[in-house]
CSV table of C-alpha atoms in Angstrom, one decimal:
chain,number,residue,atom,x,y,z
A,19,UNK,CA,-46.6,73.1,184.4
A,20,UNK,CA,-49.0,76.3,183.4
A,21,UNK,CA,-46.9,79.4,183.0
A,22,UNK,CA,-47.1,82.3,185.3
A,23,UNK,CA,-47.1,85.8,183.6
A,24,UNK,CA,-44.9,88.2,185.6
A,25,UNK,CA,-44.7,92.1,185.1
A,26,UNK,CA,-42.3,94.3,187.0
A,27,UNK,CA,-42.9,98.0,187.8
A,28,UNK,CA,-40.0,99.3,189.4
A,29,UNK,CA,-39.0,102.9,189.2
A,30,UNK,CA,-35.4,102.1,189.0
A,31,UNK,CA,-34.6,100.7,185.4
A,32,UNK,CA,-31.3,99.0,186.7
A,33,UNK,CA,-33.2,97.2,189.5
A,34,UNK,CA,-36.0,96.5,187.2
A,35,UNK,CA,-33.8,94.7,184.5
A,36,UNK,CA,-32.0,92.7,187.2
A,37,UNK,CA,-35.1,91.4,188.6
A,38,UNK,CA,-36.6,90.8,184.9
A,39,UNK,CA,-33.4,88.8,184.2
A,40,UNK,CA,-33.6,86.6,187.4
A,41,UNK,CA,-37.2,85.8,186.8
A,42,UNK,CA,-36.6,85.1,183.2
A,43,UNK,CA,-34.5,82.3,184.2
A,44,UNK,CA,-37.4,80.6,186.3
A,45,UNK,CA,-39.1,77.6,185.2
A,46,UNK,CA,-42.7,78.2,184.3
A,47,UNK,CA,-42.6,82.0,184.4
A,48,UNK,CA,-42.8,84.3,181.5
A,49,UNK,CA,-41.8,88.0,182.2
A,50,UNK,CA,-43.8,90.6,180.4
A,51,UNK,CA,-40.9,93.2,179.7
A,52,UNK,CA,-41.0,96.8,178.9
A,53,UNK,CA,-44.3,97.4,180.6
A,54,UNK,CA,-43.0,100.7,181.4
A,55,UNK,CA,-41.5,101.7,178.1
A,56,UNK,CA,-42.6,105.5,177.1
A,57,UNK,CA,-45.4,104.9,174.4
A,58,UNK,CA,-45.2,101.3,174.3
A,59,UNK,CA,-46.4,100.4,177.6
A,60,UNK,CA,-47.7,101.9,180.9
A,61,UNK,CA,-45.7,104.5,182.7
A,62,UNK,CA,-45.1,103.6,186.2
A,63,UNK,CA,-42.0,105.7,186.7
A,64,UNK,CA,-41.4,109.6,186.6
A,65,UNK,CA,-45.0,110.6,185.9
A,66,UNK,CA,-46.4,108.1,188.1
A,67,UNK,CA,-47.2,110.4,191.0
A,68,UNK,CA,-49.2,112.6,188.8
A,69,UNK,CA,-52.6,111.0,189.3
A,70,UNK,CA,-54.5,113.7,188.5
A,71,UNK,CA,-53.1,113.7,184.9
A,72,UNK,CA,-54.6,110.1,184.7
A,73,UNK,CA,-51.4,108.2,184.8
A,74,UNK,CA,-52.8,106.1,187.4
A,75,UNK,CA,-55.8,105.1,185.1
A,76,UNK,CA,-53.2,104.5,182.5
A,77,UNK,CA,-51.2,102.0,184.7
A,78,UNK,CA,-54.3,100.3,185.7
A,79,UNK,CA,-55.8,100.1,182.2
A,80,UNK,CA,-52.4,98.8,180.9
A,81,UNK,CA,-52.3,96.0,183.4
A,82,UNK,CA,-55.9,95.3,183.0
A,83,UNK,CA,-54.9,94.8,179.2
A,84,UNK,CA,-51.9,92.9,179.8
A,85,UNK,CA,-53.5,90.6,182.6
A,86,UNK,CA,-50.0,89.4,184.4
A,87,UNK,CA,-50.8,86.9,187.2
A,88,UNK,CA,-48.1,88.6,189.3
A,89,UNK,CA,-47.1,92.3,189.4
A,90,UNK,CA,-44.3,93.5,191.3
A,91,UNK,CA,-44.5,97.0,192.4
A,92,UNK,CA,-42.4,99.4,194.6
A,93,UNK,CA,-44.0,99.8,198.2
A,94,UNK,CA,-43.0,103.6,197.7
A,95,UNK,CA,-45.5,103.6,194.5
A,96,UNK,CA,-48.3,101.8,196.4
A,97,UNK,CA,-48.4,104.1,199.1
A,98,UNK,CA,-48.9,107.5,197.1
A,99,UNK,CA,-52.6,108.8,197.3
A,100,UNK,CA,-53.5,106.7,200.1
A,101,UNK,CA,-52.9,103.4,198.4
A,102,UNK,CA,-54.8,104.6,195.3
A,103,UNK,CA,-53.1,102.3,192.9
A,104,UNK,CA,-53.5,99.0,194.9
A,105,UNK,CA,-57.2,99.9,195.8
A,106,UNK,CA,-57.7,100.6,191.9
A,107,UNK,CA,-55.7,97.2,190.8
A,108,UNK,CA,-57.8,95.3,193.3
A,109,UNK,CA,-60.9,96.4,191.9
A,110,UNK,CA,-60.2,96.7,188.3
A,111,UNK,CA,-57.5,93.9,187.9
A,112,UNK,CA,-58.7,91.3,190.4
A,113,UNK,CA,-56.8,88.4,188.6
A,114,UNK,CA,-53.5,90.2,188.9
A,115,UNK,CA,-51.8,89.4,192.2
A,116,UNK,CA,-49.5,92.4,193.6
A,117,UNK,CA,-46.3,91.8,195.3
A,118,UNK,CA,-44.5,94.7,196.9
A,119,UNK,CA,-41.0,95.3,196.5
A,120,UNK,CA,-39.3,97.0,199.6
A,121,UNK,CA,-36.1,98.9,200.7
A,122,UNK,CA,-34.4,99.4,204.0
A,123,UNK,CA,-36.7,102.5,204.7
A,124,UNK,CA,-39.9,100.2,204.5
A,125,UNK,CA,-41.9,100.5,207.7
A,126,UNK,CA,-43.9,97.5,208.8
A,127,UNK,CA,-47.0,99.7,209.2
A,128,UNK,CA,-46.9,100.8,205.8
A,129,UNK,CA,-46.3,97.3,204.5
A,130,UNK,CA,-49.4,96.1,206.6
A,131,UNK,CA,-51.3,98.9,205.1
A,132,UNK,CA,-50.5,98.0,201.5
A,133,UNK,CA,-51.4,94.3,202.4
A,134,UNK,CA,-54.7,95.5,203.8
A,135,UNK,CA,-55.1,97.3,200.2
A,136,UNK,CA,-54.8,93.9,198.5
A,137,UNK,CA,-51.1,93.4,198.1
A,138,UNK,CA,-50.3,89.6,198.4
A,139,UNK,CA,-46.9,89.6,199.7
A,140,UNK,CA,-43.8,91.6,199.8
A,141,UNK,CA,-40.1,91.1,199.3
A,142,UNK,CA,-36.8,93.1,199.8
A,143,UNK,CA,-35.1,94.2,196.5
A,144,UNK,CA,-32.1,92.8,198.0
A,145,UNK,CA,-33.6,89.2,198.5
A,146,UNK,CA,-32.0,86.5,196.8
A,147,UNK,CA,-33.2,85.9,193.5
A,148,UNK,CA,-34.4,82.3,194.3
A,149,UNK,CA,-36.7,83.9,196.7
A,150,UNK,CA,-38.3,85.9,194.1
A,151,UNK,CA,-38.9,82.7,192.0
A,152,UNK,CA,-40.4,81.0,195.0
A,153,UNK,CA,-42.7,84.0,195.7
A,154,UNK,CA,-44.0,84.0,192.3
A,155,UNK,CA,-45.0,80.3,192.5
A,156,UNK,CA,-46.3,80.5,196.1
A,157,UNK,CA,-48.6,83.6,195.3
A,158,UNK,CA,-49.6,82.0,192.1
A,159,UNK,CA,-51.1,79.0,194.1
A,160,UNK,CA,-53.2,81.6,196.1
A,161,UNK,CA,-50.9,81.9,199.1
A,162,UNK,CA,-49.2,84.9,200.3
A,163,UNK,CA,-45.5,85.9,200.7
A,164,UNK,CA,-44.8,87.6,204.0
A,165,UNK,CA,-42.5,86.6,207.1
A,166,UNK,CA,-43.8,85.0,210.0
A,167,UNK,CA,-43.2,88.2,212.2
A,168,UNK,CA,-45.2,90.2,209.8
A,169,UNK,CA,-47.9,87.6,210.0
A,170,UNK,CA,-47.9,88.0,213.6
A,171,UNK,CA,-48.4,91.8,213.2
A,172,UNK,CA,-51.2,91.3,210.9
A,173,UNK,CA,-53.0,88.8,213.4
A,174,UNK,CA,-52.6,91.7,216.0
A,175,UNK,CA,-54.2,94.1,213.8
A,176,UNK,CA,-56.9,91.5,212.9
A,177,UNK,CA,-57.7,90.7,216.5
A,178,UNK,CA,-57.7,94.1,218.1
B,9,UNK,CA,-40.3,79.2,231.5
B,10,UNK,CA,-42.1,76.8,229.1
B,11,UNK,CA,-45.4,75.1,230.4
B,12,UNK,CA,-46.1,71.7,228.5
B,13,UNK,CA,-49.8,70.4,229.2
B,14,UNK,CA,-51.1,67.2,227.9
B,15,UNK,CA,-52.5,64.1,229.8
B,16,UNK,CA,-50.2,61.9,227.7
B,17,UNK,CA,-46.8,61.2,229.1
B,18,UNK,CA,-45.5,60.1,225.6
B,19,UNK,CA,-46.5,63.5,224.4
B,20,UNK,CA,-44.8,65.4,227.4
B,21,UNK,CA,-41.6,63.4,227.0
B,22,UNK,CA,-41.5,64.0,223.3
B,23,UNK,CA,-42.0,67.7,223.8
B,24,UNK,CA,-39.7,68.0,226.4
B,25,UNK,CA,-37.0,66.3,224.3
B,26,UNK,CA,-37.4,69.0,221.6
B,27,UNK,CA,-37.3,72.0,223.8
B,28,UNK,CA,-34.7,71.0,226.1
B,29,UNK,CA,-32.3,73.8,226.8
B,30,UNK,CA,-34.6,76.8,225.5
B,31,UNK,CA,-36.0,77.6,229.0
B,32,UNK,CA,-36.8,75.9,232.1
B,33,UNK,CA,-39.7,73.3,231.7
B,34,UNK,CA,-42.7,72.5,233.7
B,35,UNK,CA,-45.4,70.0,233.0
B,36,UNK,CA,-49.1,69.8,233.6
B,37,UNK,CA,-51.3,66.7,233.0
B,38,UNK,CA,-54.7,68.4,233.9
B,39,UNK,CA,-56.4,71.7,233.4
B,40,UNK,CA,-56.4,72.6,236.9
B,41,UNK,CA,-52.8,72.1,237.1
B,42,UNK,CA,-52.3,74.3,233.9
B,43,UNK,CA,-54.5,76.9,235.4
B,44,UNK,CA,-52.4,76.9,238.7
B,45,UNK,CA,-49.1,77.2,236.7
B,46,UNK,CA,-50.0,79.8,234.4
B,47,UNK,CA,-50.7,81.8,237.5
B,48,UNK,CA,-47.6,80.7,239.5
B,49,UNK,CA,-44.6,80.4,237.0
B,50,UNK,CA,-46.2,82.9,234.4
B,51,UNK,CA,-44.5,80.9,231.4
B,52,UNK,CA,-43.6,82.7,228.3
B,53,UNK,CA,-44.7,79.8,226.5
B,54,UNK,CA,-47.6,77.2,226.9
B,55,UNK,CA,-47.5,74.2,224.6
B,56,UNK,CA,-51.0,72.8,225.0
B,57,UNK,CA,-52.5,69.6,223.7
B,58,UNK,CA,-55.9,70.4,222.2
B,59,UNK,CA,-57.2,67.0,223.6
B,60,UNK,CA,-56.4,67.8,227.2
B,61,UNK,CA,-59.5,66.7,229.1
B,62,UNK,CA,-62.2,69.3,229.9
B,63,UNK,CA,-60.2,72.1,227.8
B,64,UNK,CA,-63.2,72.8,225.8
B,65,UNK,CA,-61.8,74.1,222.6
B,66,UNK,CA,-61.4,77.7,221.7
B,67,UNK,CA,-63.4,78.7,224.9
B,68,UNK,CA,-61.2,76.9,227.3
B,69,UNK,CA,-58.2,78.2,225.5
B,70,UNK,CA,-59.5,81.9,225.8
B,71,UNK,CA,-60.1,81.3,229.5
B,72,UNK,CA,-56.5,80.1,230.0
B,73,UNK,CA,-55.2,83.2,228.1
B,74,UNK,CA,-57.0,85.4,230.4
B,75,UNK,CA,-55.2,83.9,233.5
B,76,UNK,CA,-51.7,85.4,232.0
B,77,UNK,CA,-52.0,87.3,228.7
B,78,UNK,CA,-48.3,87.3,228.5
B,79,UNK,CA,-48.1,83.7,227.8
B,80,UNK,CA,-47.9,82.8,224.1
B,81,UNK,CA,-50.1,79.8,223.6
B,82,UNK,CA,-49.0,77.0,221.1
B,83,UNK,CA,-51.5,74.3,220.2
B,84,UNK,CA,-50.5,70.7,219.4
B,85,UNK,CA,-53.1,68.6,218.2
B,86,UNK,CA,-54.0,66.1,215.5
B,87,UNK,CA,-54.9,67.2,212.0
B,88,UNK,CA,-57.5,70.1,212.1
B,89,UNK,CA,-59.7,71.5,209.4
B,90,UNK,CA,-58.8,75.0,208.2
B,91,UNK,CA,-61.9,76.4,210.1
B,92,UNK,CA,-61.1,74.9,213.3
B,93,UNK,CA,-57.6,75.8,213.1
B,94,UNK,CA,-58.3,79.4,212.1
B,95,UNK,CA,-60.9,79.7,215.1
B,96,UNK,CA,-57.9,78.8,217.4
B,97,UNK,CA,-55.9,81.4,215.8
B,98,UNK,CA,-58.8,83.9,216.3
B,99,UNK,CA,-58.6,83.3,220.1
B,100,UNK,CA,-55.1,84.6,220.0
B,101,UNK,CA,-52.7,81.6,220.0
B,102,UNK,CA,-49.5,82.2,218.4
B,103,UNK,CA,-48.8,78.8,216.8
B,104,UNK,CA,-50.5,75.3,215.7
B,105,UNK,CA,-48.9,72.2,214.7
B,106,UNK,CA,-49.3,68.5,215.1
B,107,UNK,CA,-48.7,66.7,218.5
B,108,UNK,CA,-46.7,64.2,217.0
B,109,UNK,CA,-44.3,66.8,215.4
B,110,UNK,CA,-40.4,65.9,215.3
B,111,UNK,CA,-38.8,67.2,218.5
B,112,UNK,CA,-36.4,69.2,216.3
B,113,UNK,CA,-39.1,70.9,214.3
B,114,UNK,CA,-40.9,71.9,217.7
B,115,UNK,CA,-38.0,73.7,218.7
B,116,UNK,CA,-38.1,75.5,215.7
B,117,UNK,CA,-41.6,76.3,216.4
B,118,UNK,CA,-41.2,77.4,219.8
B,119,UNK,CA,-38.0,79.5,219.0
B,120,UNK,CA,-40.1,81.3,216.4
B,121,UNK,CA,-43.1,81.9,218.6
B,122,UNK,CA,-40.4,83.4,221.3
B,123,UNK,CA,-39.1,85.6,218.9
B,124,UNK,CA,-42.7,87.3,218.1
B,125,UNK,CA,-43.4,85.3,215.0
B,126,UNK,CA,-46.8,83.5,214.3
B,127,UNK,CA,-46.6,79.8,213.3
B,128,UNK,CA,-49.3,79.4,210.9
B,129,UNK,CA,-50.0,77.3,207.5
B,130,UNK,CA,-49.5,79.2,204.4
B,131,UNK,CA,-53.0,78.2,203.6
B,132,UNK,CA,-54.4,79.7,206.6
B,133,UNK,CA,-52.2,82.8,206.3
B,134,UNK,CA,-54.3,83.6,203.1
B,135,UNK,CA,-57.3,83.7,205.5
B,136,UNK,CA,-55.5,86.0,207.6
B,137,UNK,CA,-54.7,88.3,204.8
B,138,UNK,CA,-58.3,88.1,203.4
B,139,UNK,CA,-59.7,89.2,206.8
B,140,UNK,CA,-57.2,92.2,207.1
B,141,UNK,CA,-58.3,93.3,203.7
B,142,UNK,CA,-62.1,92.9,204.6
B,143,UNK,CA,-61.4,94.8,207.9
B,144,UNK,CA,-59.8,97.6,206.1
B,145,UNK,CA,-62.6,98.0,203.6
B,146,UNK,CA,-65.4,97.9,206.1
B,147,UNK,CA,-63.4,100.6,208.0
B,148,UNK,CA,-62.9,102.6,205.0
B,149,UNK,CA,-66.8,102.4,204.4
B,150,UNK,CA,-67.4,103.5,207.9
B,151,UNK,CA,-64.9,106.5,207.6
B,152,UNK,CA,-66.6,107.4,204.3
B,153,UNK,CA,-70.1,107.5,205.8
B,154,UNK,CA,-68.9,109.3,208.8
B,155,UNK,CA,-67.3,111.9,206.8
B,156,UNK,CA,-70.4,112.4,204.3
B,157,UNK,CA,-72.7,112.9,207.6
B,158,UNK,CA,-70.1,115.2,209.6
B,159,UNK,CA,-70.0,117.6,206.3
B,160,UNK,CA,-73.5,118.3,207.2
B,161,UNK,CA,-72.5,120.0,210.5
B,162,UNK,CA,-71.5,123.7,210.7
B,163,UNK,CA,-68.2,124.5,211.5
B,164,UNK,CA,-69.1,125.1,215.0
B,165,UNK,CA,-71.0,122.1,215.3
B,166,UNK,CA,-68.2,120.0,213.9
B,167,UNK,CA,-65.9,121.4,216.2
B,168,UNK,CA,-68.0,120.7,219.2
B,169,UNK,CA,-68.5,117.1,218.0
B,170,UNK,CA,-64.9,116.5,217.5
B,171,UNK,CA,-64.3,117.8,221.3
B,172,UNK,CA,-67.0,115.4,222.5
B,173,UNK,CA,-65.3,112.5,220.5
B,174,UNK,CA,-62.0,113.5,222.4
B,175,UNK,CA,-64.1,113.0,225.9
B,176,UNK,CA,-64.7,116.6,226.8
B,177,UNK,CA,-67.6,117.6,228.8
B,178,UNK,CA,-69.8,120.3,228.1
B,179,UNK,CA,-68.2,122.7,230.7
B,180,UNK,CA,-64.7,121.9,229.3
B,181,UNK,CA,-65.8,122.8,225.8
B,182,UNK,CA,-67.5,126.0,226.7
B,183,UNK,CA,-64.4,127.0,228.6
B,184,UNK,CA,-62.5,126.0,225.4
B,185,UNK,CA,-64.6,127.7,222.8
B,186,UNK,CA,-65.4,130.6,225.2
B,187,UNK,CA,-69.0,130.2,224.8
B,188,UNK,CA,-71.8,129.5,227.5
B,189,UNK,CA,-72.6,125.6,228.3
B,190,UNK,CA,-76.2,126.5,227.1
B,191,UNK,CA,-75.0,127.4,223.9
B,192,UNK,CA,-72.9,124.0,223.7
B,193,UNK,CA,-75.9,122.0,224.5
B,194,UNK,CA,-77.9,124.0,221.9
B,195,UNK,CA,-75.2,122.8,219.3
B,196,UNK,CA,-75.2,119.4,220.6
B,197,UNK,CA,-78.9,119.0,220.3
B,198,UNK,CA,-78.4,120.0,216.5
B,199,UNK,CA,-75.6,117.7,216.2
B,200,UNK,CA,-77.7,114.9,217.6
B,201,UNK,CA,-80.5,115.6,215.3
B,202,UNK,CA,-78.5,115.8,212.2
B,203,UNK,CA,-76.4,112.7,212.8
B,204,UNK,CA,-79.4,110.9,214.3
B,205,UNK,CA,-77.9,109.9,217.7
B,206,UNK,CA,-79.2,109.9,221.2
B,207,UNK,CA,-76.3,110.3,223.3
B,208,UNK,CA,-72.9,111.9,223.4
B,209,UNK,CA,-71.2,108.3,223.9
B,210,UNK,CA,-72.5,107.4,220.5
B,211,UNK,CA,-71.6,110.7,218.9
B,212,UNK,CA,-68.0,110.1,220.4
B,213,UNK,CA,-67.9,106.5,218.7
B,214,UNK,CA,-69.0,107.8,215.4
B,215,UNK,CA,-66.6,110.9,215.3
B,216,UNK,CA,-63.7,108.4,216.3
B,217,UNK,CA,-64.7,106.0,213.2
B,218,UNK,CA,-65.6,103.2,215.7
B,219,UNK,CA,-69.2,103.1,214.9
B,220,UNK,CA,-70.9,103.3,211.6
B,221,UNK,CA,-73.6,106.2,211.7
B,222,UNK,CA,-77.2,105.4,211.8
B,223,UNK,CA,-78.8,104.1,208.4
B,224,UNK,CA,-75.2,103.4,206.9
B,225,UNK,CA,-74.1,99.9,205.9
B,226,UNK,CA,-73.5,98.2,209.4
B,227,UNK,CA,-70.4,96.1,209.6
B,228,UNK,CA,-70.2,93.0,211.8
B,229,UNK,CA,-66.8,92.4,213.3
């Protein structure tokens, strides 16, 4: 089985580490750790919102260099600047498939917009670790990971 | 109420077995009967055999959906290509599955659709998402083109164009801006010239971002 490379860009270090640990145990998955380490990797945390200082470009450049197959990012990060990060990733790193991490405050409309800007799936931070493993393989196969209810809402958008 | 439609009694019996207990069930064995029942009983779900005689594929399904837009249609059929199945979803059906589906599985499909979910194969959901991405990119292009064009207008012209976009008449605009109707017309003539549009309906569509400005990349939906 070919290995799927995964990177996680979560603003919360504890959550990020937990997800990294869950995925590291997955068959056929290689997790690129510390991609957000100051100096060593792209910063997608505190300074992330400061696009004008070029941090978004740094992130995109880092992802383009590391070329993870799957990149987990927070929905909150993705919506900043009219989905500028997703737009840039979609353009500059077409081989990297973005998966959104959501919390309870996530609104369906935001998720749909993020998907419209190229994200290939979304998962709650609180989802069982096994779903993260499944989602990685499903998305790697070129499919998407969203609920049937969300698919229904997307269909409504497409049709109307 | 759930309406089952197939010319095959075997299909009807098997489907009925799967969904028994979910809602009162009605059966139709021909297209005329389906049409009549859609209007009469207004079912929440229609399980429709794609091989129903005279159905005529997506066009026929569209016709049935118009009879009662509230009814959620689930298509049952033999194996379909991605293209054909996708064309069915584009008519607005909420689910597709094989006609020989196990009764227990059919119950899952109906319950999911009843709850507002879409029953679609994963490989097709990829098509769906791609279409969403494409539509969004096209809308953004139109938005950008409109923005660039509207930037050529003076503040007053922009104000009037926006009010036209909101459906206001020249009289209403004149009253709102405390100017004469003649002045509104003069501004509008200039707006039409700058945007290269012939009438206020097209202007309204452009301002609302529903239509690409003349000369910009046109996008088909």
